[in-house]
């Protein structure tokens, strides 16, 4: 009887994890026990896996994607002005529109950009590019006094602009980029700059180390320069001039450039025949009409008319002489203009007839013909 009582009152042996002794634990019970004992190992493994996946995305993939999107973007330059020239500086006005088809619209930090010719490693100027939101159609403006970094290189740039139909310049820089909650990253700018004429907007196309060349249309040696009106003055003038006229100078670019007071030397077959002055010369996009005043060697001019150019049409070579602004020489304009020779055919007999001098000199339309 006592044995039966002992069996009934003897407690069951149960393990601490809820599994009765003698019974094989289930898989779920094993997993629960394992997680309870080794949870910290799983946390560490999870953190490592996350870091292995996330860190390369954030610090490798994200910067590469940012650089790729910057490379594909385009800056459309809608306005470019160069005013108030000084021997070592000028006022720059630049308006651009950012174009992109990216679904990302990061914040681009301000950065300092250098400008140089493609065949040179020496920048001729630096620009402060402002911060902007890189969304399609966003406009950005630069307005600053630019110090010329290298006068020789900038003079070459002006000469290239003046003397060629198309060319390119390079913009370089490095700036920050921030997309949403992601960390800041840096992107490089190394662009061939493409600029088209007045009828088409200018384009800055991002091309990081691209072998393709983006061209900038220049002033094309001022081809199309012409004198639409030439008058001989028969009364004394305070400035000593004895002729005046109207010039048309084309500017096929989208730039507006203030040159200052420009003097031009005129010659026929290498013989000087006079000097002309254009005050406050500004070249805007399209055809520019401006007034000139000239001091001509009338004796030399008449000599050509009575001898080798009896039709009265003189082939005049025009070349830049001096360029000044506020009384200061502007060498980066003056030197290129001194090497840019323009040829125009000037009807001198027509001017003599309108001044009432042709008949006195025995020159008439019949003789001209």
Coordinates of C-alpha atoms in Angstrom, one line a residue:
X1 CA 0.0 0.0 0.0
X2 CA 2.8 2.4 0.9
X3 CA 4.5 1.7 -2.5
X4 CA 1.4 2.8 -4.3
X5 CA 1.3 6.0 -2.3
X6 CA 4.9 6.7 -3.1
X7 CA 4.3 6.2 -6.8
X8 CA 1.4 8.6 -6.8
X9 CA 3.2 11.3 -4.8
X10 CA 6.6 11.0 -6.6
X11 CA 7.0 14.2 -8.7
X12 CA 7.5 14.1 -12.4
X13 CA 11.0 15.0 -13.7
X14 CA 10.7 17.9 -16.2
X15 CA 13.6 19.7 -17.7
X16 CA 13.9 23.4 -17.3
X17 CA 13.0 24.1 -21.0
X18 CA 9.6 22.4 -20.7
X19 CA 10.6 19.1 -22.2
X20 CA 9.7 16.1 -20.1
X21 CA 12.7 13.9 -19.3
X22 CA 12.9 10.9 -21.4
X23 CA 11.1 12.6 -24.3
X24 CA 12.9 13.7 -27.5
X25 CA 12.5 17.5 -28.0
X26 CA 10.8 18.7 -31.2
X27 CA 12.7 20.8 -33.9
X28 CA 10.7 23.9 -32.7
X29 CA 11.8 23.3 -29.2
X30 CA 15.4 22.8 -30.2
X31 CA 15.3 26.0 -32.3
X32 CA 13.7 27.9 -29.4
X33 CA 16.4 26.7 -27.0
X34 CA 19.2 27.5 -29.5
X35 CA 17.9 31.1 -30.0
X36 CA 17.5 31.6 -26.3
X37 CA 21.1 30.5 -25.7
X38 CA 22.8 32.0 -28.8
X39 CA 20.7 35.1 -29.7
X40 CA 23.7 37.4 -29.5
X41 CA 25.5 35.5 -32.2
X42 CA 22.6 35.9 -34.6
X43 CA 22.5 39.6 -33.9
X44 CA 26.2 39.9 -34.7
X45 CA 25.8 37.9 -37.9
X46 CA 22.8 40.0 -39.0
X47 CA 24.8 43.2 -38.4
X48 CA 27.7 41.9 -40.4
X49 CA 25.5 40.9 -43.3
X50 CA 23.8 44.3 -43.3
X51 CA 27.1 46.0 -43.3
X52 CA 28.5 43.8 -46.1
X53 CA 25.5 44.6 -48.3
X54 CA 24.8 48.2 -47.3
X55 CA 28.2 49.7 -47.0
X56 CA 29.3 48.9 -50.6
X57 CA 26.0 50.3 -51.9
X58 CA 26.3 53.5 -49.9
X59 CA 30.0 54.1 -50.3
X60 CA 30.6 52.5 -53.8
X61 CA 27.4 52.1 -55.7
X62 CA 25.9 55.4 -54.6
X63 CA 28.9 57.6 -55.6
X64 CA 29.2 55.8 -58.9
X65 CA 25.5 56.3 -59.6
X66 CA 25.8 59.9 -58.7
X67 CA 28.8 60.4 -61.0
X68 CA 27.0 58.6 -63.8
X69 CA 23.9 60.8 -63.5
X70 CA 26.0 64.0 -63.4
X71 CA 27.9 62.8 -66.5
X72 CA 24.6 62.4 -68.4
X73 CA 23.2 65.8 -67.4
X74 CA 23.3 68.9 -69.6
X75 CA 23.7 72.6 -68.7
X76 CA 22.0 74.9 -71.2
X77 CA 23.6 78.4 -71.2
X78 CA 20.9 80.9 -72.0
X79 CA 22.9 84.1 -71.4
X80 CA 26.6 85.0 -71.3
X81 CA 28.0 88.5 -70.8
X82 CA 31.5 89.9 -70.4
X83 CA 31.5 93.5 -69.3
X84 CA 33.7 96.2 -67.7
X85 CA 37.0 94.8 -68.9
X86 CA 40.2 95.7 -67.0
X87 CA 43.8 94.5 -67.7
X88 CA 43.4 91.7 -65.2
X89 CA 39.7 91.1 -64.7
X90 CA 36.1 91.4 -66.1
X91 CA 32.5 91.1 -65.0
X92 CA 30.9 87.8 -65.9
X93 CA 27.2 87.1 -66.2
X94 CA 26.1 83.5 -66.8
X95 CA 22.6 82.0 -66.8
X96 CA 22.2 78.2 -67.1
X97 CA 19.3 75.7 -67.1
X98 CA 20.0 72.2 -65.8
X99 CA 18.6 69.4 -67.9
X100 CA 18.3 65.7 -66.7
X101 CA 16.1 62.7 -67.3
X102 CA 17.2 61.1 -64.0
X103 CA 14.6 60.1 -61.4
X104 CA 17.0 61.4 -58.8
X105 CA 17.2 65.1 -57.9
X106 CA 20.1 65.6 -55.6
X107 CA 21.4 68.8 -54.1
X108 CA 24.6 70.0 -55.8
X109 CA 27.0 71.9 -53.6
X110 CA 28.7 75.1 -54.8
X111 CA 32.1 74.5 -56.2
X112 CA 35.0 76.4 -57.8
X113 CA 35.5 75.6 -61.4
X114 CA 38.5 76.2 -63.7
X115 CA 38.4 77.0 -67.4
X116 CA 41.1 76.2 -69.8
X117 CA 41.8 75.4 -73.5
X118 CA 41.8 71.7 -74.4
X119 CA 45.5 71.7 -75.3
X120 CA 46.6 73.4 -72.1
X121 CA 46.8 72.3 -68.5
X122 CA 46.9 76.0 -67.3
X123 CA 43.5 77.5 -66.4
X124 CA 42.8 81.0 -67.6
X125 CA 40.0 81.7 -65.1
X126 CA 38.1 80.3 -62.2
X127 CA 34.3 80.5 -61.6
X128 CA 32.3 80.1 -58.4
X129 CA 29.4 77.8 -59.4
X130 CA 26.5 78.2 -57.0
X131 CA 24.7 75.4 -55.2
X132 CA 21.6 74.1 -57.0
X133 CA 18.9 71.4 -56.9
X134 CA 19.6 69.1 -59.8
X135 CA 16.0 68.9 -61.1
X136 CA 15.1 69.2 -64.8
X137 CA 14.6 72.8 -65.8
X138 CA 16.2 74.4 -62.7
X139 CA 17.9 77.7 -63.5
X140 CA 21.2 78.9 -62.0
X141 CA 22.9 82.2 -62.3
X142 CA 26.5 83.3 -61.9
X143 CA 27.4 87.0 -61.5
X144 CA 30.9 87.8 -60.4
X145 CA 34.0 89.7 -61.0
X146 CA 36.5 87.2 -62.5
X147 CA 40.2 87.6 -62.0
X148 CA 42.2 86.4 -64.9
X149 CA 44.4 83.5 -63.7
X150 CA 46.8 83.5 -66.6
X151 CA 46.9 86.5 -69.0
X152 CA 48.7 84.5 -71.7
X153 CA 46.2 81.7 -71.7
X154 CA 43.2 84.1 -71.6
X155 CA 44.6 86.0 -74.5
X156 CA 44.9 82.7 -76.4
X157 CA 41.3 82.0 -75.5
X158 CA 40.1 85.4 -76.8
X159 CA 42.2 84.8 -80.0
X160 CA 40.6 81.4 -80.5
X161 CA 37.2 82.9 -80.0
X162 CA 37.9 85.7 -82.5
X163 CA 39.8 83.7 -85.1
X164 CA 37.9 80.4 -85.5
X165 CA 34.4 79.3 -86.4
X166 CA 34.2 76.6 -83.8
X167 CA 36.3 75.5 -80.8
X168 CA 36.0 74.1 -77.3
X169 CA 37.0 74.9 -73.8
X170 CA 37.3 72.6 -70.7
X171 CA 35.6 73.2 -67.3
X172 CA 36.9 71.2 -64.4
X173 CA 36.0 71.1 -60.7
X174 CA 34.9 68.9 -57.8
X175 CA 31.8 69.4 -55.7
X176 CA 29.5 67.7 -53.1
X177 CA 26.3 65.9 -53.9
X178 CA 23.5 65.0 -51.4
X179 CA 20.6 62.7 -52.3
X180 CA 17.8 62.5 -49.7
X181 CA 18.9 60.7 -46.5
X182 CA 22.1 59.3 -48.0
X183 CA 25.4 60.7 -47.0
X184 CA 27.3 63.4 -48.9
X185 CA 29.5 62.3 -51.8
X186 CA 31.7 64.1 -54.2
X187 CA 31.4 64.2 -58.0
X188 CA 34.0 65.4 -60.5
X189 CA 33.3 67.8 -63.4
X190 CA 35.5 67.5 -66.4
X191 CA 33.6 68.9 -69.3
X192 CA 34.1 69.9 -72.9
X193 CA 32.0 73.0 -73.3
X194 CA 29.8 73.2 -76.4
X195 CA 28.5 76.6 -77.5
X196 CA 26.4 77.4 -80.5
X197 CA 25.5 80.6 -82.3
X198 CA 22.9 83.3 -81.4
X199 CA 20.0 81.3 -82.9
X200 CA 20.7 78.3 -80.8
X201 CA 21.2 78.0 -77.0
X202 CA 24.7 77.3 -75.6
X203 CA 25.2 73.8 -74.1
X204 CA 27.6 72.6 -71.3
X205 CA 27.6 68.8 -71.8
X206 CA 29.0 66.8 -68.9
X207 CA 31.5 64.3 -70.4
X208 CA 33.9 62.9 -67.8
X209 CA 37.0 62.0 -69.7
X210 CA 35.0 61.6 -72.9
X211 CA 37.0 61.3 -76.1
X212 CA 34.4 63.2 -78.1
X213 CA 35.0 66.9 -78.7
X214 CA 32.2 69.4 -78.1
X215 CA 32.7 72.5 -80.1
X216 CA 32.1 76.2 -79.4
X217 CA 31.3 78.4 -82.3
X218 CA 33.5 81.5 -82.3
X219 CA 33.4 84.9 -83.9
X220 CA 34.8 83.5 -87.1
X221 CA 37.3 86.3 -87.6
X222 CA 34.4 88.8 -87.7
X223 CA 33.5 87.6 -91.2
X224 CA 30.7 89.7 -92.6
X225 CA 32.3 93.0 -91.2
X226 CA 31.1 95.7 -93.6
X227 CA 30.9 99.5 -93.9
X228 CA 27.3 100.3 -94.9
X229 CA 27.8 104.0 -95.0
X230 CA 30.9 106.2 -95.5
X231 CA 30.9 110.0 -95.4
X232 CA 33.6 112.5 -96.1
X233 CA 33.5 115.5 -93.8
X234 CA 34.3 118.8 -95.3
X235 CA 34.2 120.9 -92.1
X236 CA 36.8 120.8 -89.3
X237 CA 36.0 118.4 -86.4
X238 CA 37.1 118.7 -82.8
X239 CA 38.6 115.3 -82.8
X240 CA 40.5 115.8 -86.1
X241 CA 38.4 113.3 -88.0
X242 CA 37.6 114.0 -91.7
X243 CA 35.3 111.0 -92.3
X244 CA 32.6 109.0 -90.5
X245 CA 30.5 106.0 -91.3
X246 CA 28.4 103.1 -90.1
X247 CA 29.8 99.6 -89.5
X248 CA 28.0 96.3 -89.3
X249 CA 29.9 93.6 -87.4
X250 CA 28.3 90.1 -87.0
X251 CA 28.5 88.1 -83.8
X252 CA 27.4 84.5 -84.5
X253 CA 27.9 83.5 -80.8
X254 CA 25.5 83.9 -77.9
X255 CA 27.9 86.0 -76.0
X256 CA 27.7 89.8 -75.4
X257 CA 31.2 91.3 -75.1
X258 CA 32.1 94.8 -74.2
X259 CA 35.4 95.7 -75.9
X260 CA 35.7 99.4 -75.0
X261 CA 37.1 102.0 -77.4
X262 CA 38.7 100.3 -80.4
X263 CA 40.9 101.9 -83.0
X264 CA 41.4 100.4 -86.4
X265 CA 44.2 100.9 -88.9
X266 CA 43.2 101.0 -92.6
X267 CA 45.5 100.3 -95.6
X268 CA 45.4 99.7 -99.3
X269 CA 48.0 97.4 -100.8
X270 CA 50.1 97.9 -97.7
X271 CA 49.9 101.7 -97.8
X272 CA 48.3 103.3 -94.7
X273 CA 45.2 105.3 -95.6
X274 CA 43.8 106.2 -92.2
X275 CA 42.7 105.2 -88.7
X276 CA 39.1 104.7 -87.5
X277 CA 37.7 104.8 -83.9
X278 CA 34.7 103.0 -82.5
X279 CA 33.7 104.2 -79.0
X280 CA 32.3 101.8 -76.4
X281 CA 32.2 98.9 -78.8
X282 CA 29.8 96.1 -77.6
X283 CA 29.3 92.9 -79.6
X284 CA 25.9 91.4 -78.9
X285 CA 24.5 88.3 -80.6
X286 CA 23.5 88.9 -84.2
X287 CA 24.4 91.9 -86.4
X288 CA 25.8 94.9 -84.6
X289 CA 25.5 98.4 -86.1
X290 CA 27.8 101.0 -84.8
X291 CA 29.3 104.4 -85.7
X292 CA 32.9 105.1 -86.5
X293 CA 34.9 108.2 -87.0
X294 CA 38.1 108.2 -89.1
X295 CA 41.1 110.3 -89.9
X296 CA 42.0 109.5 -93.5
X297 CA 45.0 110.3 -95.7
X298 CA 42.9 111.8 -98.5
X299 CA 46.0 112.4 -100.7
X300 CA 46.8 108.7 -100.6
X301 CA 43.2 107.7 -101.3
X302 CA 42.9 110.0 -104.3
X303 CA 46.2 108.7 -105.6
X304 CA 44.7 105.2 -105.7
X305 CA 41.6 106.4 -107.4
X306 CA 43.5 108.2 -110.1
X307 CA 45.8 105.3 -110.8
X308 CA 45.2 101.6 -110.1
X309 CA 41.6 101.8 -108.8
X310 CA 39.9 104.1 -111.2
X311 CA 36.5 102.5 -110.5
X312 CA 36.7 104.1 -107.0
X313 CA 36.3 100.7 -105.2
X314 CA 39.2 100.5 -102.8
X315 CA 40.2 97.1 -101.3
X316 CA 40.8 98.2 -97.7
X317 CA 42.5 96.0 -95.2
X318 CA 41.3 96.8 -91.6
X319 CA 43.3 95.6 -88.6
X320 CA 42.9 96.3 -84.9
X321 CA 45.3 98.9 -83.4
X322 CA 44.4 99.7 -79.7
X323 CA 41.6 98.6 -77.3
X324 CA 41.0 100.6 -74.2
X325 CA 38.4 100.8 -71.4
X326 CA 38.3 103.6 -68.9
X327 CA 41.6 104.8 -70.3
X328 CA 43.3 101.4 -69.6
X329 CA 44.7 99.2 -72.4
X330 CA 43.0 95.8 -72.5
X331 CA 45.7 93.5 -73.8
X332 CA 43.7 90.3 -74.1
X333 CA 41.4 92.1 -76.7
X334 CA 44.0 94.3 -78.2
X335 CA 46.5 91.6 -79.2
X336 CA 44.1 89.3 -81.0
X337 CA 42.5 92.2 -82.8
X338 CA 46.0 93.3 -84.0
X339 CA 46.4 89.9 -85.6
X340 CA 42.9 89.8 -87.2
X341 CA 42.9 91.4 -90.7
X342 CA 39.5 92.2 -92.3
X343 CA 39.1 93.0 -96.0
X344 CA 36.3 95.2 -97.3
X345 CA 35.6 97.0 -100.6
X346 CA 34.8 100.7 -100.0
X347 CA 33.1 102.8 -102.6
X348 CA 35.0 106.1 -102.2
X349 CA 33.6 107.8 -105.3
X350 CA 30.1 107.5 -103.9
X351 CA 31.3 109.3 -100.8
X352 CA 33.0 112.0 -102.8
X353 CA 29.9 112.6 -104.9
X354 CA 27.7 113.0 -101.8
X355 CA 30.2 115.4 -100.3
X356 CA 30.2 117.5 -103.6
X357 CA 33.9 116.8 -104.2
X358 CA 33.8 114.4 -107.1
X359 CA 33.0 117.0 -109.7
X360 CA 35.7 119.4 -108.4
X361 CA 38.2 116.5 -108.7
X362 CA 37.1 115.6 -112.2
X363 CA 35.7 112.3 -110.9
X364 CA 32.2 111.1 -112.0
X365 CA 30.1 108.0 -112.4
X366 CA 31.2 107.6 -116.1
X367 CA 34.8 107.7 -115.1
X368 CA 34.1 105.2 -112.4
X369 CA 32.4 102.8 -114.8

